[in-house]
């Protein structure tokens, strides 16, 4: 799954690489919202931000926040992870490290890579984005 670079062929069989750093992730997030699964990309991005937290105090606060929003059963944006991963997070956030959400993040990434991202690539929303980029590059 590539959030940032997409390649496609033009009619003249010429390969073009399109940089979607701005539109790609935004379009994918919008697509996930239409599927009622935007919590996946939100959690993945939140984990990327969480990993960069240097302060122990800030990390503790954010770990508890991530748990309440995405991990806790019946939470507002609960992600689909197995019980052993959930239990490991509950244990790990007592003394949170920068990697305590890593396994859940991998699981969510795999859900997106195998399920929603391939559908996104076939979606009308994505096709419109490609046509827009293609016409801007012409």
mmCIF file of C-alpha atoms in Angstrom:
data_model
loop_
_atom_site.group_PDB
_atom_site.id
_atom_site.type_symbol
_atom_site.label_atom_id
_atom_site.label_comp_id
_atom_site.label_asym_id
_atom_site.label_seq_id
_atom_site.Cartn_x
_atom_site.Cartn_y
_atom_site.Cartn_z
ATOM 1 C CA UNK A 1 0.000 0.000 0.000
ATOM 2 C CA UNK A 2 1.556 3.265 -1.063
ATOM 3 C CA UNK A 3 -0.016 6.370 0.373
ATOM 4 C CA UNK A 4 2.400 8.726 -1.299
ATOM 5 C CA UNK A 5 3.394 7.596 -4.778
ATOM 6 C CA UNK A 6 1.284 6.096 -7.490
ATOM 7 C CA UNK A 7 2.395 5.079 -10.967
ATOM 8 C CA UNK A 8 0.151 4.674 -13.948
ATOM 9 C CA UNK A 9 0.434 4.313 -17.724
ATOM 10 C CA UNK A 10 -0.718 6.910 -20.199
ATOM 11 C CA UNK A 11 -2.141 5.909 -23.573
ATOM 12 C CA UNK A 12 1.257 6.285 -25.229
ATOM 13 C CA UNK A 13 2.622 3.529 -22.938
ATOM 14 C CA UNK A 14 4.768 6.106 -21.204
ATOM 15 C CA UNK A 15 5.212 5.590 -17.457
ATOM 16 C CA UNK A 16 4.393 8.573 -15.283
ATOM 17 C CA UNK A 17 4.975 8.770 -11.556
ATOM 18 C CA UNK A 18 2.486 10.926 -9.748
ATOM 19 C CA UNK A 19 3.305 12.483 -6.408
ATOM 20 C CA UNK A 20 0.236 12.337 -4.198
ATOM 21 C CA UNK A 21 1.768 13.668 -1.005
ATOM 22 C CA UNK A 22 -1.020 16.207 -0.646
ATOM 23 C CA UNK A 23 -4.039 14.691 -2.376
ATOM 24 C CA UNK A 24 -3.461 10.954 -1.924
ATOM 25 C CA UNK A 25 -3.722 10.568 1.849
ATOM 26 C CA UNK A 26 -6.544 13.109 2.007
ATOM 27 C CA UNK A 27 -8.480 11.306 -0.715
ATOM 28 C CA UNK A 28 -7.902 7.925 0.939
ATOM 29 C CA UNK A 29 -9.078 9.299 4.301
ATOM 30 C CA UNK A 30 -12.178 10.715 2.613
ATOM 31 C CA UNK A 31 -12.821 7.339 0.999
ATOM 32 C CA UNK A 32 -12.492 5.559 4.353
ATOM 33 C CA UNK A 33 -15.049 7.964 5.776
ATOM 34 C CA UNK A 34 -17.532 6.880 3.104
ATOM 35 C CA UNK A 35 -16.906 3.284 4.208
ATOM 36 C CA UNK A 36 -17.308 4.203 7.894
ATOM 37 C CA UNK A 37 -13.772 3.024 8.637
ATOM 38 C CA UNK A 38 -11.824 6.272 8.921
ATOM 39 C CA UNK A 39 -10.662 5.226 12.383
ATOM 40 C CA UNK A 40 -8.040 3.039 10.697
ATOM 41 C CA UNK A 41 -6.145 5.856 9.007
ATOM 42 C CA UNK A 42 -6.704 8.143 11.993
ATOM 43 C CA UNK A 43 -5.183 5.559 14.336
ATOM 44 C CA UNK A 44 -2.279 4.873 11.968
ATOM 45 C CA UNK A 45 -1.460 8.596 11.712
ATOM 46 C CA UNK A 46 -1.886 9.062 15.479
ATOM 47 C CA UNK A 47 0.615 6.230 16.052
ATOM 48 C CA UNK A 48 3.128 7.883 13.728
ATOM 49 C CA UNK A 49 2.803 11.071 15.773
ATOM 50 C CA UNK A 50 2.928 9.149 19.059
ATOM 51 C CA UNK A 51 6.237 7.492 18.130
ATOM 52 C CA UNK A 52 7.882 10.916 17.947
ATOM 53 C CA UNK A 53 6.948 11.957 21.491
ATOM 54 C CA UNK A 54 10.112 12.328 23.545
ATOM 55 C CA UNK A 55 8.644 13.448 26.864
ATOM 56 C CA UNK A 56 7.658 10.606 29.190
ATOM 57 C CA UNK A 57 4.799 12.674 30.612
ATOM 58 C CA UNK A 58 3.409 13.526 27.173
ATOM 59 C CA UNK A 59 3.789 9.918 26.078
ATOM 60 C CA UNK A 60 1.784 8.706 29.108
ATOM 61 C CA UNK A 61 -0.977 11.209 28.378
ATOM 62 C CA UNK A 62 -1.133 10.350 24.674
ATOM 63 C CA UNK A 63 -0.966 6.587 25.318
ATOM 64 C CA UNK A 64 -4.022 6.806 27.557
ATOM 65 C CA UNK A 65 -5.781 9.006 25.011
ATOM 66 C CA UNK A 66 -5.051 6.561 22.167
ATOM 67 C CA UNK A 67 -6.315 3.726 24.328
ATOM 68 C CA UNK A 68 -9.571 5.520 25.200
ATOM 69 C CA UNK A 69 -10.279 6.574 21.625
ATOM 70 C CA UNK A 70 -9.133 3.551 19.577
ATOM 71 C CA UNK A 71 -8.358 0.496 21.728
ATOM 72 C CA UNK A 72 -10.851 0.368 24.578
ATOM 73 C CA UNK A 73 -13.856 -1.860 23.765
ATOM 74 C CA UNK A 74 -16.844 0.231 22.650
ATOM 75 C CA UNK A 75 -14.638 3.307 22.311
ATOM 76 C CA UNK A 76 -15.765 6.015 19.859
ATOM 77 C CA UNK A 77 -13.355 4.897 17.108
ATOM 78 C CA UNK A 78 -12.523 1.350 18.158
ATOM 79 C CA UNK A 79 -10.168 -0.370 15.733
ATOM 80 C CA UNK A 80 -10.371 -4.042 14.814
ATOM 81 C CA UNK A 81 -7.547 -5.835 16.661
ATOM 82 C CA UNK A 82 -7.318 -9.197 18.389
ATOM 83 C CA UNK A 83 -7.696 -9.574 22.151
ATOM 84 C CA UNK A 84 -4.059 -10.514 22.768
ATOM 85 C CA UNK A 85 -2.861 -7.294 21.092
ATOM 86 C CA UNK A 86 -5.415 -5.306 23.089
ATOM 87 C CA UNK A 87 -4.257 -6.956 26.336
ATOM 88 C CA UNK A 88 -0.604 -6.248 25.524
ATOM 89 C CA UNK A 89 -1.438 -2.571 24.996
ATOM 90 C CA UNK A 90 -3.319 -2.404 28.299
ATOM 91 C CA UNK A 91 -0.242 -3.841 30.001
ATOM 92 C CA UNK A 92 2.244 -1.687 28.064
ATOM 93 C CA UNK A 93 0.561 1.679 28.588
ATOM 94 C CA UNK A 94 1.222 1.439 32.318
ATOM 95 C CA UNK A 95 4.795 2.445 31.392
ATOM 96 C CA UNK A 96 4.365 3.411 27.744
ATOM 97 C CA UNK A 97 7.241 3.196 25.300
ATOM 98 C CA UNK A 98 7.351 4.641 21.801
ATOM 99 C CA UNK A 99 6.518 1.194 20.422
ATOM 100 C CA UNK A 100 3.598 0.100 22.623
ATOM 101 C CA UNK A 101 1.060 0.599 19.801
ATOM 102 C CA UNK A 102 3.290 -0.839 17.088
ATOM 103 C CA UNK A 103 1.593 -4.237 16.796
ATOM 104 C CA UNK A 104 -1.882 -2.681 16.632
ATOM 105 C CA UNK A 105 -0.610 -0.233 14.040
ATOM 106 C CA UNK A 106 0.722 -3.136 11.928
ATOM 107 C CA UNK A 107 -2.628 -4.929 12.172
ATOM 108 C CA UNK A 108 -4.546 -1.821 11.109
ATOM 109 C CA UNK A 109 -2.102 -1.248 8.259
ATOM 110 C CA UNK A 110 -2.633 -4.808 7.047
ATOM 111 C CA UNK A 111 -6.426 -4.360 7.222
ATOM 112 C CA UNK A 112 -6.105 -1.280 5.035
ATOM 113 C CA UNK A 113 -3.560 -2.855 2.667
ATOM 114 C CA UNK A 114 -5.610 -5.994 2.079
ATOM 115 C CA UNK A 115 -9.110 -4.593 2.239
ATOM 116 C CA UNK A 116 -9.952 -0.919 1.902
ATOM 117 C CA UNK A 117 -6.938 0.320 -0.071
ATOM 118 C CA UNK A 118 -7.494 -2.028 -3.043
ATOM 119 C CA UNK A 119 -11.165 -0.950 -3.082
ATOM 120 C CA UNK A 120 -10.051 2.694 -2.947
ATOM 121 C CA UNK A 121 -7.837 2.168 -5.999
ATOM 122 C CA UNK A 122 -10.896 0.907 -7.900
ATOM 123 C CA UNK A 123 -13.215 3.615 -6.588
ATOM 124 C CA UNK A 124 -14.723 6.454 -8.559
ATOM 125 C CA UNK A 125 -13.141 8.878 -6.074
ATOM 126 C CA UNK A 126 -9.644 7.629 -6.896
ATOM 127 C CA UNK A 127 -10.314 7.557 -10.632
ATOM 128 C CA UNK A 128 -11.423 11.199 -10.493
ATOM 129 C CA UNK A 129 -8.257 12.099 -8.579
ATOM 130 C CA UNK A 130 -6.078 10.412 -11.193
ATOM 131 C CA UNK A 131 -7.907 12.139 -14.046
ATOM 132 C CA UNK A 132 -7.495 15.472 -12.292
ATOM 133 C CA UNK A 133 -3.770 14.935 -11.805
ATOM 134 C CA UNK A 134 -3.387 13.641 -15.346
ATOM 135 C CA UNK A 135 -5.115 16.711 -16.809
ATOM 136 C CA UNK A 136 -2.985 19.023 -14.629
ATOM 137 C CA UNK A 137 0.182 17.295 -15.904
ATOM 138 C CA UNK A 138 -0.838 17.586 -19.568
#
